[in-house]
Coordinates of C-alpha atoms in Angstrom, one line a residue:
Chain G
G1 CA -2.1 13.3 11.6
E2 CA -1.6 9.9 10.5
S3 CA -2.4 7.2 13.0
V4 CA 0.4 5.0 11.8
G5 CA 4.0 6.3 12.0
L6 CA 7.6 5.0 12.2
H7 CA 10.3 5.7 14.6
L8 CA 13.3 6.1 12.2
P9 CA 13.1 7.4 8.4
T10 CA 16.2 5.5 7.6
L11 CA 18.0 2.4 9.1
S12 CA 21.4 1.1 8.0
V13 CA 22.5 -2.4 8.6
Q14 CA 25.3 -4.7 7.8
E15 CA 24.9 -7.4 5.3
G16 CA 24.2 -10.6 7.5
D17 CA 23.0 -8.8 10.5
N18 CA 19.5 -8.6 11.8
S19 CA 17.2 -5.8 11.0
I20 CA 14.3 -4.3 13.2
I21 CA 12.0 -2.1 11.8
N22 CA 9.6 -0.3 14.3
C23 CA 6.2 1.0 13.9
A24 CA 3.7 2.9 16.3
Y25 CA 0.1 3.1 15.8
S26 CA -2.5 5.2 17.8
N27 CA -5.8 4.0 16.8
S28 CA -6.8 1.4 19.6
A29 CA -9.6 0.1 17.1
S30 CA -7.1 -1.2 14.8
D31 CA -7.1 -4.9 14.9
Y32 CA -5.2 -6.0 11.6
F33 CA -1.7 -5.0 10.9
I34 CA 0.5 -5.4 7.7
W35 CA 4.0 -5.0 6.4
Y36 CA 4.9 -4.0 2.9
K37 CA 8.2 -3.5 1.1
Q38 CA 8.7 -1.2 -1.7
E39 CA 11.7 -1.4 -4.0
S40 CA 12.7 1.8 -6.0
G41 CA 10.4 1.9 -9.1
K42 CA 8.1 -0.7 -7.9
G43 CA 4.7 -1.0 -6.2
P44 CA 4.6 -2.2 -2.5
Q45 CA 4.9 -5.9 -1.9
F46 CA 3.2 -7.9 0.8
I47 CA 5.5 -9.2 3.3
I48 CA 3.4 -10.5 6.3
D49 CA 0.4 -9.7 8.4
I50 CA -0.9 -10.1 11.9
R51 CA -4.1 -9.8 13.8
S52 CA -4.7 -8.2 17.2
N53 CA -5.4 -11.6 18.6
M54 CA -1.7 -12.6 18.2
D55 CA 1.5 -11.1 19.3
K56 CA 3.9 -12.9 17.0
R57 CA 3.9 -14.2 13.7
Q58 CA 6.8 -15.8 11.7
G59 CA 7.5 -16.0 8.1
Q60 CA 10.5 -16.9 5.9
R61 CA 13.3 -14.8 7.7
V62 CA 10.8 -12.3 9.0
T63 CA 9.0 -11.9 12.2
V64 CA 6.3 -9.6 13.2
L65 CA 5.8 -8.7 16.7
L66 CA 2.7 -6.7 18.1
N67 CA 2.4 -5.2 21.5
K68 CA -1.1 -4.0 21.9
T69 CA -0.4 -2.4 25.2
V70 CA 2.1 0.1 23.9
K71 CA 0.6 0.1 20.4
H72 CA 3.9 -1.1 18.9
L73 CA 4.7 -3.2 15.9
S74 CA 8.0 -4.6 14.7
L75 CA 9.2 -6.1 11.8
Q76 CA 12.5 -8.4 12.2
I77 CA 14.4 -9.5 9.3
A78 CA 16.9 -12.3 9.9
A79 CA 20.5 -12.5 8.2
T80 CA 19.7 -9.3 6.1
Q81 CA 20.7 -9.5 2.2
P82 CA 21.3 -6.9 -0.3
G83 CA 17.7 -7.7 -1.8
D84 CA 16.2 -6.3 1.4
S85 CA 17.2 -3.0 0.4
A86 CA 13.8 -1.1 0.3
V87 CA 11.4 1.2 1.9
Y88 CA 9.4 -0.8 4.5
F89 CA 5.7 0.4 5.5
C90 CA 3.6 -0.7 8.2
A91 CA -0.1 -0.4 7.5
E92 CA -3.1 -0.9 9.5
N93 CA -6.8 -1.5 9.4
I94 CA -9.9 -1.7 11.4
S95 CA -11.7 -5.0 11.1
G96 CA -9.6 -6.9 8.6
G97 CA -9.3 -5.0 5.4
G98 CA -11.5 -4.1 2.8
A99 CA -13.8 -1.1 2.5
D100 CA -12.0 1.1 4.8
G101 CA -8.6 0.6 3.0
L102 CA -5.2 0.3 4.6
T103 CA -3.5 3.2 6.5
F104 CA 0.0 3.1 5.7
G105 CA 2.8 4.9 7.6
K106 CA 5.5 7.1 6.1
G107 CA 7.9 4.3 5.7
T108 CA 11.6 3.3 6.9
H109 CA 14.2 3.2 4.3
L110 CA 16.5 0.1 5.0
I111 CA 20.0 0.4 3.6
I112 CA 22.3 -2.7 3.6
Q113 CA 25.9 -2.0 4.0
P114 CA 28.2 -4.4 2.3
Chain L
E1 CA -0.4 -15.9 -14.1
T2 CA 0.0 -12.3 -15.0
G3 CA 0.3 -9.7 -12.2
V4 CA -1.3 -6.4 -12.1
T5 CA -0.5 -4.2 -14.9
Q6 CA -1.1 -0.3 -15.2
S7 CA -1.0 2.2 -17.9
P8 CA 0.3 4.7 -18.7
T9 CA 3.4 4.5 -16.5
H10 CA 4.0 8.2 -16.8
L11 CA 2.1 11.1 -17.9
I12 CA 2.0 15.1 -17.7
K13 CA -1.2 17.1 -17.6
T14 CA -2.0 20.7 -16.8
R15 CA -4.2 22.0 -14.2
G16 CA -8.0 21.6 -14.9
Q17 CA -7.6 18.7 -17.3
Q18 CA -8.9 15.2 -16.8
V19 CA -7.1 11.8 -16.7
T20 CA -7.9 8.2 -17.0
L21 CA -5.6 5.5 -15.5
R22 CA -6.0 1.9 -16.2
C23 CA -5.3 -1.4 -14.2
S24 CA -5.5 -5.0 -15.1
S25 CA -5.9 -7.1 -12.0
Q26 CA -4.2 -10.2 -11.3
S27 CA -5.7 -13.5 -12.6
G28 CA -8.5 -14.7 -10.2
H29 CA -8.9 -11.4 -8.2
N30 CA -12.0 -9.9 -8.0
T31 CA -11.4 -6.8 -5.9
V32 CA -9.4 -3.6 -7.0
S33 CA -8.1 -1.0 -4.9
W34 CA -6.7 2.5 -5.7
Y35 CA -3.9 4.3 -3.7
Q36 CA -2.3 7.7 -4.2
Q37 CA 1.4 7.8 -3.1
A38 CA 3.1 11.4 -3.1
L39 CA 6.8 11.4 -2.9
G40 CA 8.3 10.3 0.0
Q41 CA 5.2 9.2 1.7
G42 CA 3.0 6.2 2.3
P43 CA 0.4 5.1 -0.2
Q44 CA -3.2 6.8 0.7
F45 CA -6.5 4.7 0.0
I46 CA -8.7 6.4 -2.7
F47 CA -11.4 3.7 -3.1
Q48 CA -11.9 -0.2 -3.7
Y49 CA -14.2 -1.7 -5.9
Y50 CA -15.4 -5.0 -5.7
R51 CA -18.1 -6.8 -8.4
E52 CA -18.3 -3.6 -10.2
E53 CA -19.4 -1.5 -7.3
E54 CA -17.5 1.0 -5.1
N55 CA -17.0 -1.0 -1.9
G56 CA -15.3 1.8 0.4
R57 CA -13.8 5.2 -0.2
G58 CA -11.0 7.2 1.7
N59 CA -11.0 10.9 2.0
F60 CA -10.7 12.1 -1.6
P61 CA -13.2 14.5 -3.4
P62 CA -15.8 13.3 -5.8
R63 CA -13.5 14.3 -8.6
F64 CA -11.7 11.2 -7.9
S65 CA -14.0 8.4 -9.5
G66 CA -13.6 4.9 -10.7
L67 CA -15.0 2.1 -12.6
Q68 CA -14.7 -1.8 -12.4
F69 CA -15.4 -3.9 -15.6
P70 CA -16.8 -7.5 -15.7
N71 CA -13.3 -8.8 -16.2
Y72 CA -12.3 -7.1 -13.1
S73 CA -10.1 -4.5 -14.7
S74 CA -10.6 -1.2 -13.5
E75 CA -10.2 2.7 -14.4
L76 CA -9.3 5.8 -12.2
N77 CA -10.6 9.1 -13.4
V78 CA -9.6 12.4 -11.9
N79 CA -11.2 15.5 -13.1
A80 CA -10.4 19.3 -12.8
L81 CA -6.8 18.3 -11.9
E82 CA -4.9 20.1 -9.4
L83 CA -1.1 20.6 -8.9
D84 CA -1.2 18.5 -5.6
D85 CA -2.6 15.6 -7.7
S86 CA 0.7 14.9 -8.8
A87 CA 1.6 11.5 -7.2
L88 CA 2.3 7.8 -8.1
Y89 CA -1.2 6.3 -8.6
L90 CA -1.1 2.5 -7.7
C91 CA -3.6 -0.1 -8.3
A92 CA -3.7 -3.2 -6.2
S93 CA -5.8 -6.3 -6.8
S94 CA -6.8 -8.9 -4.1
L95 CA -8.8 -12.5 -3.7
E96 CA -11.4 -10.6 -1.8
P97 CA -12.4 -7.5 -0.3
N98 CA -11.5 -8.1 3.4
T99 CA -7.9 -8.8 3.1
G100 CA -4.6 -6.7 3.7
E101 CA -2.7 -8.8 1.2
L102 CA -2.9 -6.7 -1.9
F103 CA -1.0 -7.2 -5.1
F104 CA 0.2 -4.0 -6.4
G105 CA 1.0 -2.8 -9.9
E106 CA 4.0 -0.6 -10.3
G107 CA 2.0 2.5 -10.6
S108 CA 1.3 5.5 -13.0
R109 CA 3.1 8.6 -12.4
L110 CA 1.1 11.6 -12.9
T111 CA 2.7 15.1 -13.0
V112 CA 0.3 18.2 -13.2
L113 CA 1.9 21.3 -14.4

């Protein structure tokens, strides 16, 4: 089975609230993690990445948290907007990307309620 | 600056046929990766090309092959198509091979009947 998975297939949040999307991984050798957003009919779009020597990284309205002890990754989106509606994938890689490719999870569908 | 473009956007083939999908990478990117995305699933890594050579490969059979050209554009070829090859094929370019920051195209939707 996949080493990267998500706890919930669908997440519904109110516009303006914060969203938290979770991801579990099983490969202890993974040292690089990435979040992607895929809108309907489009290819995945890079959001943010984090390496295993960090436990938190912030971007514009997004924060990624990494807990290596329990092999858990989360993406927090602040003040969720209608444009945030999409499927969100976590992806992992051993040794920084490249020749091994990225291993994607199945995705979480984020639905924004007005 | 143009993004990653793929062609065709949709195509239908029958079992046993062959297909070629094309990708133009983003300006300045020398690396191209191909992914297969089945409906409702995350993308799966097929292979990566860097400087016109295959730089890495996922768990796909040899009937999946590729090329990268001097202008860094790329092709994905699939021979002896099977029903399970029906999927969205995504091309992604990047500035260098060892990054997770990939720039994806919108994909080519292949249906095998």
